[in-house]
Coordinates of C-alpha atoms and ligand atoms in Angstrom, one line a residue:
M1250 CA -22.8 148.1 51.7
K1251 CA -23.4 146.2 48.5
Y1252 CA -25.6 148.1 45.9
I1253 CA -25.6 151.2 48.1
D1254 CA -23.2 153.8 46.9
E1255 CA -23.5 156.3 49.7
K1256 CA -21.5 158.9 47.7
R1257 CA -23.8 158.6 44.7
I1258 CA -26.9 158.9 46.9
G1259 CA -25.4 162.1 48.4
T1260 CA -24.6 163.5 45.0
L1261 CA -28.2 162.8 43.7
L1262 CA -29.7 164.5 46.8
N1263 CA -27.4 167.5 46.4
A1264 CA -28.2 167.9 42.7
A1265 CA -31.9 167.4 43.4
S1266 CA -32.1 170.3 45.9
S1267 CA -31.1 172.7 43.2
A1268 CA -33.0 171.1 40.4
G1269 CA -35.7 173.7 40.1
A1270 CA -39.5 173.5 40.5
D1271 CA -40.1 173.2 36.7
K1272 CA -38.8 169.6 36.8
I1273 CA -41.5 168.5 39.1
D1274 CA -44.4 168.8 36.6
G1275 CA -42.5 166.6 34.0
I1276 CA -41.8 163.9 36.6
L1277 CA -45.3 163.8 37.8
S1278 CA -46.8 163.5 34.3
K1279 CA -44.4 160.6 33.7
S1280 CA -45.7 159.1 37.0
K1281 CA -49.2 159.5 36.0
S1282 CA -48.6 157.3 32.9
L1283 CA -47.6 154.7 35.5
Q1284 CA -44.0 154.6 34.6
R1285 CA -41.3 153.8 37.2
L1286 CA -39.1 156.8 38.1
T1287 CA -35.3 157.0 37.9
L1288 CA -33.3 157.6 41.1
S1289 CA -32.6 161.2 40.2
E1290 CA -36.3 161.9 39.5
S1291 CA -37.2 160.3 42.9
A1292 CA -34.5 162.4 44.5
I1293 CA -36.0 165.6 43.1
L1294 CA -39.4 164.7 44.5
L1295 CA -37.9 163.9 47.9
A1296 CA -36.0 167.2 48.0
E1297 CA -39.0 169.4 47.3
K1298 CA -39.8 171.8 50.1
N1299 CA -42.5 174.1 48.6
S1300 CA -45.9 173.2 50.0
S1301 CA -47.9 173.7 46.9
Q1302 CA -45.4 171.5 44.9
I1303 CA -45.6 168.9 47.7
K1304 CA -49.3 168.9 47.4
K1305 CA -48.9 168.1 43.7
I1306 CA -46.7 165.1 44.6
L1307 CA -49.3 163.8 47.1
D1308 CA -52.1 164.3 44.5
A1309 CA -50.1 162.4 41.9
A1310 CA -49.6 159.5 44.4
H1311 CA -53.3 159.5 45.1
Y1312 CA -53.9 159.2 41.3
V1313 CA -51.5 156.4 40.8
K1314 CA -52.7 154.5 43.9
D1315 CA -56.3 154.7 42.5
K1316 CA -55.3 153.7 39.0
I1317 CA -53.3 150.6 40.0
Y1318 CA -55.0 149.4 43.2
G1319 CA -58.4 151.0 43.0
K1320 CA -59.8 151.4 46.4
R1321 CA -58.6 148.1 47.7
V1322 CA -56.6 147.8 51.0
V1323 CA -55.4 144.3 52.0
I1324 CA -55.6 143.5 55.7
F1325 CA -53.5 141.2 57.9
A1326 CA -52.6 140.6 61.5
P1327 CA -49.1 140.1 62.9
L1328 CA -48.6 137.0 65.1
Y1329 CA -45.5 137.3 67.4
I1330 CA -44.3 133.7 67.8
S1331 CA -41.2 134.5 69.9
N1332 CA -39.4 137.4 71.5
L1333 CA -36.2 135.4 72.2
C1334 CA -33.3 137.1 70.5
K1335 CA -29.5 137.0 70.4
N1336 CA -29.1 140.4 68.7
N1337 CA -28.9 143.7 70.5
C1338 CA -30.6 146.1 68.2
L1339 CA -30.6 149.3 70.2
Y1340 CA -34.2 150.3 69.2
C1341 CA -36.0 147.0 70.0
S1342 CA -37.3 145.7 73.3
F1343 CA -36.5 142.1 72.3
R1344 CA -32.7 142.9 72.3
S1345 CA -30.6 140.5 74.2
D1346 CA -29.5 143.0 76.9
N1347 CA -33.0 144.0 77.8
S1348 CA -34.0 142.4 81.1
K1349 CA -37.2 144.4 81.4
I1350 CA -39.4 141.9 79.5
D1351 CA -40.2 138.3 80.1
R1352 CA -39.0 136.0 77.3
K1353 CA -41.3 133.6 75.5
A1354 CA -41.6 131.4 72.5
L1355 CA -45.1 130.1 71.8
T1356 CA -45.7 126.3 71.7
T1357 CA -47.7 125.0 68.8
D1358 CA -50.7 124.7 71.0
E1359 CA -50.4 128.4 72.0
I1360 CA -49.9 129.4 68.4
K1361 CA -53.2 127.5 67.5
E1362 CA -55.0 129.3 70.3
Q1363 CA -53.8 132.7 69.0
V1364 CA -54.8 131.8 65.4
A1365 CA -58.2 130.6 66.6
Y1366 CA -58.7 134.1 68.2
L1367 CA -57.6 135.9 65.0
L1368 CA -59.9 133.7 62.8
S1369 CA -62.8 134.5 65.2
R1370 CA -62.2 138.2 64.5
G1371 CA -62.3 137.6 60.7
H1372 CA -58.6 137.6 59.9
K1373 CA -57.3 135.4 57.0
R1374 CA -53.8 136.6 56.5
I1375 CA -51.0 136.4 59.2
L1376 CA -47.6 137.9 59.4
A1377 CA -45.6 135.6 61.7
V1378 CA -42.9 137.6 63.6
A1379 CA -39.9 136.3 65.6
G1380 CA -36.8 137.4 67.3
E1381 CA -33.5 135.7 66.2
A1382 CA -33.2 132.9 68.7
A1383 CA -35.0 129.5 68.8
P1384 CA -36.5 127.9 71.8
K1385 CA -34.1 125.6 73.6
G1386 CA -33.2 122.5 71.6
K1387 CA -34.6 123.8 68.3
S1388 CA -33.1 125.5 65.3
N1389 CA -34.6 128.7 64.0
I1390 CA -35.8 127.0 60.8
D1391 CA -37.4 124.1 62.6
F1392 CA -39.3 126.5 64.9
Y1393 CA -40.5 128.6 62.0
V1394 CA -41.7 125.6 60.0
E1395 CA -43.4 124.1 63.0
S1396 CA -45.1 127.4 63.7
I1397 CA -46.3 127.9 60.1
E1398 CA -47.7 124.4 60.0
A1399 CA -49.6 125.1 63.2
I1400 CA -51.0 128.3 61.8
Y1401 CA -52.3 126.7 58.7
S1402 CA -53.7 123.7 60.6
V1403 CA -56.4 125.6 62.5
K1404 CA -59.9 125.3 60.9
Q1405 CA -62.9 127.2 62.3
S1406 CA -66.4 127.1 60.8
G1407 CA -65.0 126.7 57.2
N1408 CA -62.4 129.4 57.8
S1409 CA -58.6 129.0 58.0
I1410 CA -55.6 131.3 57.5
R1411 CA -55.0 131.6 53.8
R1412 CA -51.6 133.2 53.7
V1413 CA -48.8 133.2 56.2
N1414 CA -46.0 135.7 55.6
I1415 CA -43.0 135.8 57.9
N1416 CA -40.6 138.4 59.3
C1417 CA -37.8 136.4 60.9
A1418 CA -34.0 136.0 61.0
P1419 CA -32.0 135.6 57.8
L1420 CA -31.5 132.0 56.8
N1421 CA -29.3 130.0 54.4
I1422 CA -30.6 128.7 51.1
E1423 CA -31.4 125.2 52.3
E1424 CA -33.3 126.7 55.2
F1425 CA -35.2 129.1 52.9
K1426 CA -36.2 126.1 50.8
K1427 CA -37.8 124.5 53.9
L1428 CA -39.6 127.8 54.6
K1429 CA -41.0 127.8 51.1
S1430 CA -42.1 124.1 51.4
A1431 CA -44.0 125.1 54.6
G1432 CA -46.2 127.3 52.4
I1433 CA -44.8 130.7 53.2
G1434 CA -46.2 133.7 51.3
T1435 CA -43.7 136.6 51.6
F1436 CA -40.4 136.5 53.4
Q1437 CA -39.9 140.0 54.9
L1438 CA -36.6 141.3 56.1
F1439 CA -35.9 145.0 56.7
Q1440 CA -32.4 146.3 56.2
E1441 CA -33.4 148.9 58.9
T1442 CA -30.8 151.4 57.7
Y1443 CA -28.8 151.4 54.5
H1444 CA -26.2 153.8 56.0
E1445 CA -23.3 151.6 57.0
G1446 CA -21.9 153.6 59.9
T1447 CA -25.4 153.9 61.5
Y1448 CA -26.1 150.2 60.8
K1449 CA -23.0 149.2 62.7
K1450 CA -23.7 151.6 65.6
V1451 CA -27.3 150.4 66.2
H1452 CA -26.5 146.7 65.8
P1453 CA -23.6 146.3 68.1
S1454 CA -23.6 142.5 68.6
G1455 CA -25.1 139.2 67.4
P1456 CA -25.5 137.9 63.8
K1457 CA -27.4 141.0 62.7
S1458 CA -24.3 143.1 63.2
D1459 CA -23.2 142.0 59.7
P1460 CA -25.1 144.2 57.2
E1461 CA -24.0 142.3 54.1
N1462 CA -25.4 139.0 55.4
R1463 CA -28.7 140.8 55.9
L1464 CA -28.7 142.3 52.4
D1465 CA -27.7 138.9 50.9
A1466 CA -30.5 137.1 52.7
I1467 CA -33.1 138.6 50.3
E1468 CA -31.2 137.1 47.4
R1469 CA -30.8 133.8 49.2
A1470 CA -34.5 133.7 49.7
I1471 CA -35.1 134.4 46.0
K1472 CA -32.6 131.8 44.9
A1473 CA -34.3 129.3 47.2
G1474 CA -37.5 129.9 45.2
I1475 CA -39.3 132.4 47.5
D1476 CA -40.1 135.0 44.9
D1477 CA -42.3 137.3 47.1
V1478 CA -39.9 139.1 49.2
G1479 CA -40.5 142.2 51.4
I1480 CA -37.9 144.8 52.2
G1481 CA -38.0 147.9 54.4
V1482 CA -36.4 150.7 56.3
L1483 CA -36.8 151.5 60.0
Y1484 CA -37.4 155.2 59.7
G1485 CA -35.7 157.3 62.4
L1486 CA -32.3 155.7 62.4
Y1487 CA -30.8 157.9 59.7
D1488 CA -31.8 160.7 57.2
H1489 CA -35.1 159.7 55.6
K1490 CA -34.2 161.0 52.2
F1491 CA -31.0 159.0 52.1
E1492 CA -32.9 155.8 53.3
T1493 CA -35.7 156.3 50.7
L1494 CA -33.3 156.6 47.8
A1495 CA -31.2 153.7 49.2
I1496 CA -34.2 151.4 49.3
L1497 CA -34.9 152.4 45.6
C1498 CA -31.2 151.5 44.9
H1499 CA -31.7 148.1 46.5
I1500 CA -34.9 147.5 44.4
E1501 CA -33.0 148.5 41.2
A1502 CA -30.2 146.1 42.0
L1503 CA -32.7 143.2 42.7
E1504 CA -34.6 144.0 39.4
K1505 CA -31.3 144.0 37.5
K1506 CA -30.3 140.6 38.9
F1507 CA -33.6 138.7 39.0
N1508 CA -35.8 140.6 36.6
F1509 CA -38.3 141.4 39.4
G1510 CA -38.1 143.4 42.5
P1511 CA -39.6 143.0 46.0
H1512 CA -43.3 142.3 46.4
T1513 CA -43.6 144.8 49.2
I1514 CA -41.9 147.7 51.0
S1515 CA -42.5 148.3 54.7
V1516 CA -42.1 151.7 56.2
P1517 CA -42.0 151.3 60.0
R1518 CA -41.1 154.4 62.1
I1519 CA -39.4 153.8 65.4
E1520 CA -41.9 153.6 68.3
P1521 CA -41.1 153.6 72.0
A1522 CA -40.0 150.2 73.1
I1523 CA -39.6 149.0 76.7
G1524 CA -36.0 148.9 77.8
S1525 CA -34.8 151.0 74.8
D1526 CA -33.8 154.6 75.5
F1527 CA -32.8 154.8 71.9
S1528 CA -36.4 154.3 70.8
V1529 CA -37.5 157.3 72.9
N1530 CA -34.7 159.6 71.8
V1531 CA -35.0 158.9 68.1
P1532 CA -32.0 160.5 66.3
Y1533 CA -33.7 161.2 62.9
K1534 CA -37.3 161.5 63.9
V1535 CA -39.5 161.6 60.8
L1536 CA -42.3 164.1 61.0
D1537 CA -45.8 163.2 59.8
D1538 CA -45.6 165.5 56.7
D1539 CA -42.3 164.0 55.7
F1540 CA -43.7 160.6 56.2
K1541 CA -46.6 161.3 53.9
K1542 CA -44.1 162.5 51.3
I1543 CA -42.0 159.4 51.7
V1544 CA -45.0 157.1 51.1
A1545 CA -46.1 159.3 48.1
V1546 CA -42.6 159.2 46.5
L1547 CA -42.3 155.4 46.9
R1548 CA -45.7 155.0 45.3
L1549 CA -44.7 157.1 42.4
S1550 CA -41.2 155.6 42.1
V1551 CA -42.2 151.9 42.1
P1552 CA -46.0 152.0 41.3
Y1553 CA -46.4 148.2 41.3
T1554 CA -44.7 147.4 44.6
G1555 CA -47.0 147.0 47.6
I1556 CA -46.4 149.3 50.5
I1557 CA -47.2 148.1 54.0
L1558 CA -48.2 150.2 57.0
S1559 CA -48.6 148.8 60.5
T1560 CA -50.5 149.9 63.6
R1561 CA -47.4 151.8 64.7
E1562 CA -49.2 154.8 63.1
T1563 CA -52.3 156.6 64.5
A1564 CA -55.7 155.9 63.0
S1565 CA -56.0 159.3 61.5
L1566 CA -52.6 159.3 59.8
R1567 CA -53.3 155.8 58.5
D1568 CA -56.5 156.9 57.0
E1569 CA -54.6 159.7 55.1
L1570 CA -51.8 157.3 54.0
F1571 CA -54.2 154.8 52.4
S1572 CA -54.9 157.3 49.6
L1573 CA -51.3 158.1 49.1
G1574 CA -50.2 154.6 48.2
I1575 CA -50.5 152.2 51.1
S1576 CA -51.8 148.9 49.8
Q1577 CA -51.6 146.6 52.9
I1578 CA -52.2 147.3 56.6
S1579 CA -52.3 145.4 59.8
A1580 CA -55.3 145.8 62.1
E1581 CA -56.0 145.1 65.8
S1582 CA -52.4 144.1 66.3
K1583 CA -50.6 142.9 69.4
T1584 CA -46.8 142.9 69.4
S1585 CA -46.0 140.3 72.0
P1586 CA -46.0 136.5 71.9
G1587 CA -49.4 135.5 73.2
G1588 CA -50.6 139.1 73.1
Y1589 CA -54.1 138.2 71.7
S1590 CA -55.0 136.4 74.9
D1591 CA -53.3 138.7 77.4
S1592 CA -55.7 141.2 79.0
E1593 CA -52.9 143.7 79.7
E1594 CA -50.2 144.7 77.2
K1595 CA -46.8 143.4 78.4
N1596 CA -43.6 142.1 76.8
T1597 CA -44.5 144.1 73.6
Q1598 CA -41.9 144.8 71.0
F1599 CA -43.0 148.4 70.7
S1600 CA -46.2 150.2 71.4
T1601 CA -48.9 150.5 68.7
N1602 CA -50.9 153.7 68.1
D1603 CA -53.9 152.4 66.2
K1604 CA -55.7 150.3 68.9
R1605 CA -59.0 150.0 67.0
C1606 CA -60.5 146.5 66.7
L1607 CA -60.7 144.9 63.2
D1608 CA -64.4 145.7 62.9
E1609 CA -63.7 149.4 63.7
V1610 CA -60.9 149.5 61.1
M1611 CA -63.3 147.9 58.6
G1612 CA -66.0 150.4 59.4
S1613 CA -63.7 153.3 59.0
L1614 CA -62.3 152.0 55.6
L1615 CA -65.8 151.4 54.3
E1616 CA -67.0 154.9 55.4
K1617 CA -64.2 156.4 53.3
G1618 CA -65.0 154.4 50.3
F1619 CA -62.1 151.9 50.6
I1620 CA -62.5 148.2 49.9
P1621 CA -61.0 146.1 52.7
S1622 CA -59.7 142.9 51.3
F1623 CA -58.5 139.6 52.8
C1624 CA -57.6 138.2 49.4
A1625 CA -54.7 135.7 49.2
A1626 CA -55.6 134.4 45.7
C1627 CA -52.4 135.5 43.8
Y1628 CA -50.1 133.5 45.9
R1629 CA -52.4 130.5 45.9
K1630 CA -52.7 130.7 42.1
E1631 CA -48.9 131.1 41.8
R1632 CA -49.2 134.7 40.6
T1633 CA -46.0 135.7 42.4
G1634 CA -42.6 137.3 41.7
K1635 CA -41.9 137.9 38.0
K1636 CA -45.3 136.4 37.0
F1637 CA -47.2 138.7 39.3
M1638 CA -45.3 141.8 37.9
S1639 CA -45.9 140.7 34.3
L1640 CA -49.6 140.5 34.9
A1641 CA -49.9 143.5 37.1
K1642 CA -48.0 146.0 34.9
P1643 CA -50.4 145.7 31.8
G1644 CA -53.4 145.6 34.2
L1645 CA -54.1 141.9 33.6
I1646 CA -55.1 141.0 37.2
A1647 CA -57.2 144.1 38.0
H1648 CA -60.3 142.1 37.2
Q1649 CA -59.4 139.2 39.5
C1650 CA -58.3 141.6 42.3
S1651 CA -61.7 143.5 42.1
I1652 CA -63.8 140.3 42.2
N1653 CA -61.7 138.6 44.9
A1654 CA -61.7 141.7 47.2
L1655 CA -65.5 141.9 47.0
V1656 CA -65.8 138.2 47.7
T1657 CA -63.6 138.3 50.8
L1658 CA -65.4 141.4 51.9
K1659 CA -68.8 139.6 51.7
E1660 CA -67.4 136.7 53.7
Y1661 CA -66.3 139.1 56.4
L1662 CA -69.7 140.9 56.4
D1663 CA -71.7 137.7 56.6
D1664 CA -69.5 136.0 59.2
F1665 CA -68.0 138.6 61.5
A1666 CA -69.2 142.2 61.0
S1667 CA -71.3 144.3 63.4
D1668 CA -74.7 145.3 62.0
N1669 CA -73.5 148.8 61.1
V1670 CA -70.4 147.6 59.3
R1671 CA -72.5 144.9 57.4
R1672 CA -74.9 147.6 56.2
E1673 CA -72.0 149.9 55.1
G1674 CA -70.2 147.0 53.5
Y1675 CA -73.2 145.9 51.4
K1676 CA -73.8 149.5 50.3
L1677 CA -70.2 149.6 49.1
I1678 CA -70.6 146.2 47.3
D1679 CA -73.7 147.5 45.5
K1680 CA -71.9 150.6 44.4
Q1681 CA -68.9 148.6 43.1
K1682 CA -71.2 146.3 41.2
E1683 CA -72.4 149.3 39.2
G1684 CA -68.9 149.7 37.7
L1685 CA -68.6 146.0 36.7
D1686 CA -69.2 144.7 33.1
D1687 CA -71.8 142.0 32.5
K1688 CA -69.2 139.2 32.5
S1689 CA -67.7 140.2 35.8
L1690 CA -71.1 140.8 37.3
K1691 CA -72.2 137.3 36.4
Q1692 CA -69.0 135.8 37.8
L1693 CA -69.5 137.7 41.0
S1694 CA -73.1 136.8 41.5
E1695 CA -72.3 133.1 40.9
I1696 CA -69.6 133.2 43.7
F1697 CA -71.9 135.2 46.0
S1698 CA -74.6 132.6 45.6
R1699 CA -72.1 129.9 46.6
I1700 CA -71.2 131.9 49.7
D1701 CA -74.9 132.4 50.5
S1702 CA -75.3 128.6 50.4
G1703 CA -72.5 128.2 53.0
K1704 CA -69.3 127.8 50.8
R1705 CA -66.2 129.7 51.8
D1706 CA -62.8 130.5 50.4
E1707 CA -63.9 131.1 46.8
Y1708 CA -61.4 133.0 44.6
I1709 CA -60.4 133.4 40.9
Ligands
SAM785 N1 -36.0 139.7 64.4 C1 -36.2 139.9 63.0 C2 -35.5 141.1 62.5 O1 -35.0 141.9 63.2 O2 -35.4 141.1 61.3 C3 -37.6 140.0 62.7 C4 -38.6 140.5 63.7 S1 -38.3 142.2 64.2 C5 -39.4 142.1 65.6 C6 -39.3 143.1 63.0 C7 -39.0 144.5 62.8 O3 -39.5 145.3 63.9 C8 -37.6 144.9 62.7 O4 -37.1 144.6 61.4 C9 -37.6 146.4 62.9 O5 -37.7 147.2 61.8 C10 -38.9 146.6 63.7 N2 -38.7 147.2 65.0 C11 -37.9 146.9 66.0 N3 -38.0 147.8 67.0 C12 -38.9 148.7 66.7 C13 -39.4 149.8 67.3 N4 -39.0 150.3 68.5 N5 -40.4 150.6 66.7 C14 -40.8 150.2 65.5 N6 -40.4 149.1 64.8 C15 -39.4 148.4 65.4
SF4_786 FE1 -34.1 140.9 67.7 FE2 -35.3 141.7 65.5 FE3 -35.6 143.0 67.8 FE4 -33.3 143.1 66.6 S1 -35.2 143.9 65.7 S2 -33.6 142.8 68.8 S3 -33.2 141.0 65.7 S4 -36.3 141.0 67.3

């Protein structure tokens, strides 16, 4: 696979396992100065087995997360727009050979209904998700554009969806340009596995069976002007240390070519999916402790790249992972088209483990001192791609991020929160205000007054 030298990754991992504990301290102090790690440094962290050394790695990740992101955690909801698919990925219930689910692509009216529900819960950011086949008579790109427009079109009591990201089939450059014109935030595409033999085994047919086309799609998206791209690995398909180093190789290659890397990394672990024996007998199951180490090593290796966690993980593990480096999470997710209005879970892509409603997730985050944020300002102010990184690295958007997070939190508390969550939220806002300088405090209170007088969607 392009950029992924399997032999080199193997050599790095072998060398790392005999590197010696003394190396860890040096690597972690480099990390704490917020510098990006080399592949061999990341390999040494990944290879560490000693529990007290691993604790040091987790503590360092906690430190870096706090330094760069503060206590903020961005929240979004997935919106499955279709489960039609012409691929046969062995791990997914949407695969073409699976006859155990009903197939459905949402109409624009159905999409608007789902969006109205999500808005009524307090969501502002959506990740549209689709299988790789369009409804009859439509091309994939026309279906995506129509769906994105439908999502943005819903207005409810001054609220609307502020950022639509998409996880969909790879497209060509012309099609990516159309996606960008429709107002897409991040284009997400997971390579699933960077191990070529495994890739070919688990993707036996359909367009997805070509790994190079998938790898190239990220570049086509960037060339088409979508400079917030998201990559990811589906953990469980192959050895997690190999996959984690490989994703870092992919990032290095993108950075070399475009001068900026992906906006986000996703770290899904395989969950049981209807009609997929493979997803139940996962070949390289990643244990919770290894998963925590993966998140921590990614946070230390690429400190400015967002890491996304979904409701595939349990509530308690998610709570731990926030401190280790996760910057975005989904909440109250349904993984079937139309799932937000179905009373029973059916036709899902996989089963979720964190089933708490948004208000419960908000409450739990606030209780632990995290600041849940629905902010979409960077993308709307065109702070994306290279520009985002050039502002983020010297800490030049920390001020905007802090203000915008508190503003979106106040909007949630005023419009959607339960009494208890509202009380906790305001306590947290008051505490955060104590740490702001006079200028920021003045700016925040001016925006807060506008919200109190009924204005919404204020950001800097
Ligand atoms: N069809 C597009 C694709 O495959 O890229 C996008 C949508 S697909 C539903 C989104 C992601 O779901 C896949 O990239 C894969 O990583 C993940 N996925 C599939 N089956 C899964 C399972 N059983 N458990 C967890 N994640 C899964
Ligand atoms: Fe289709 Fe994506 Fe599922 Fe593969 S992972 S079967 S491409 S929806």
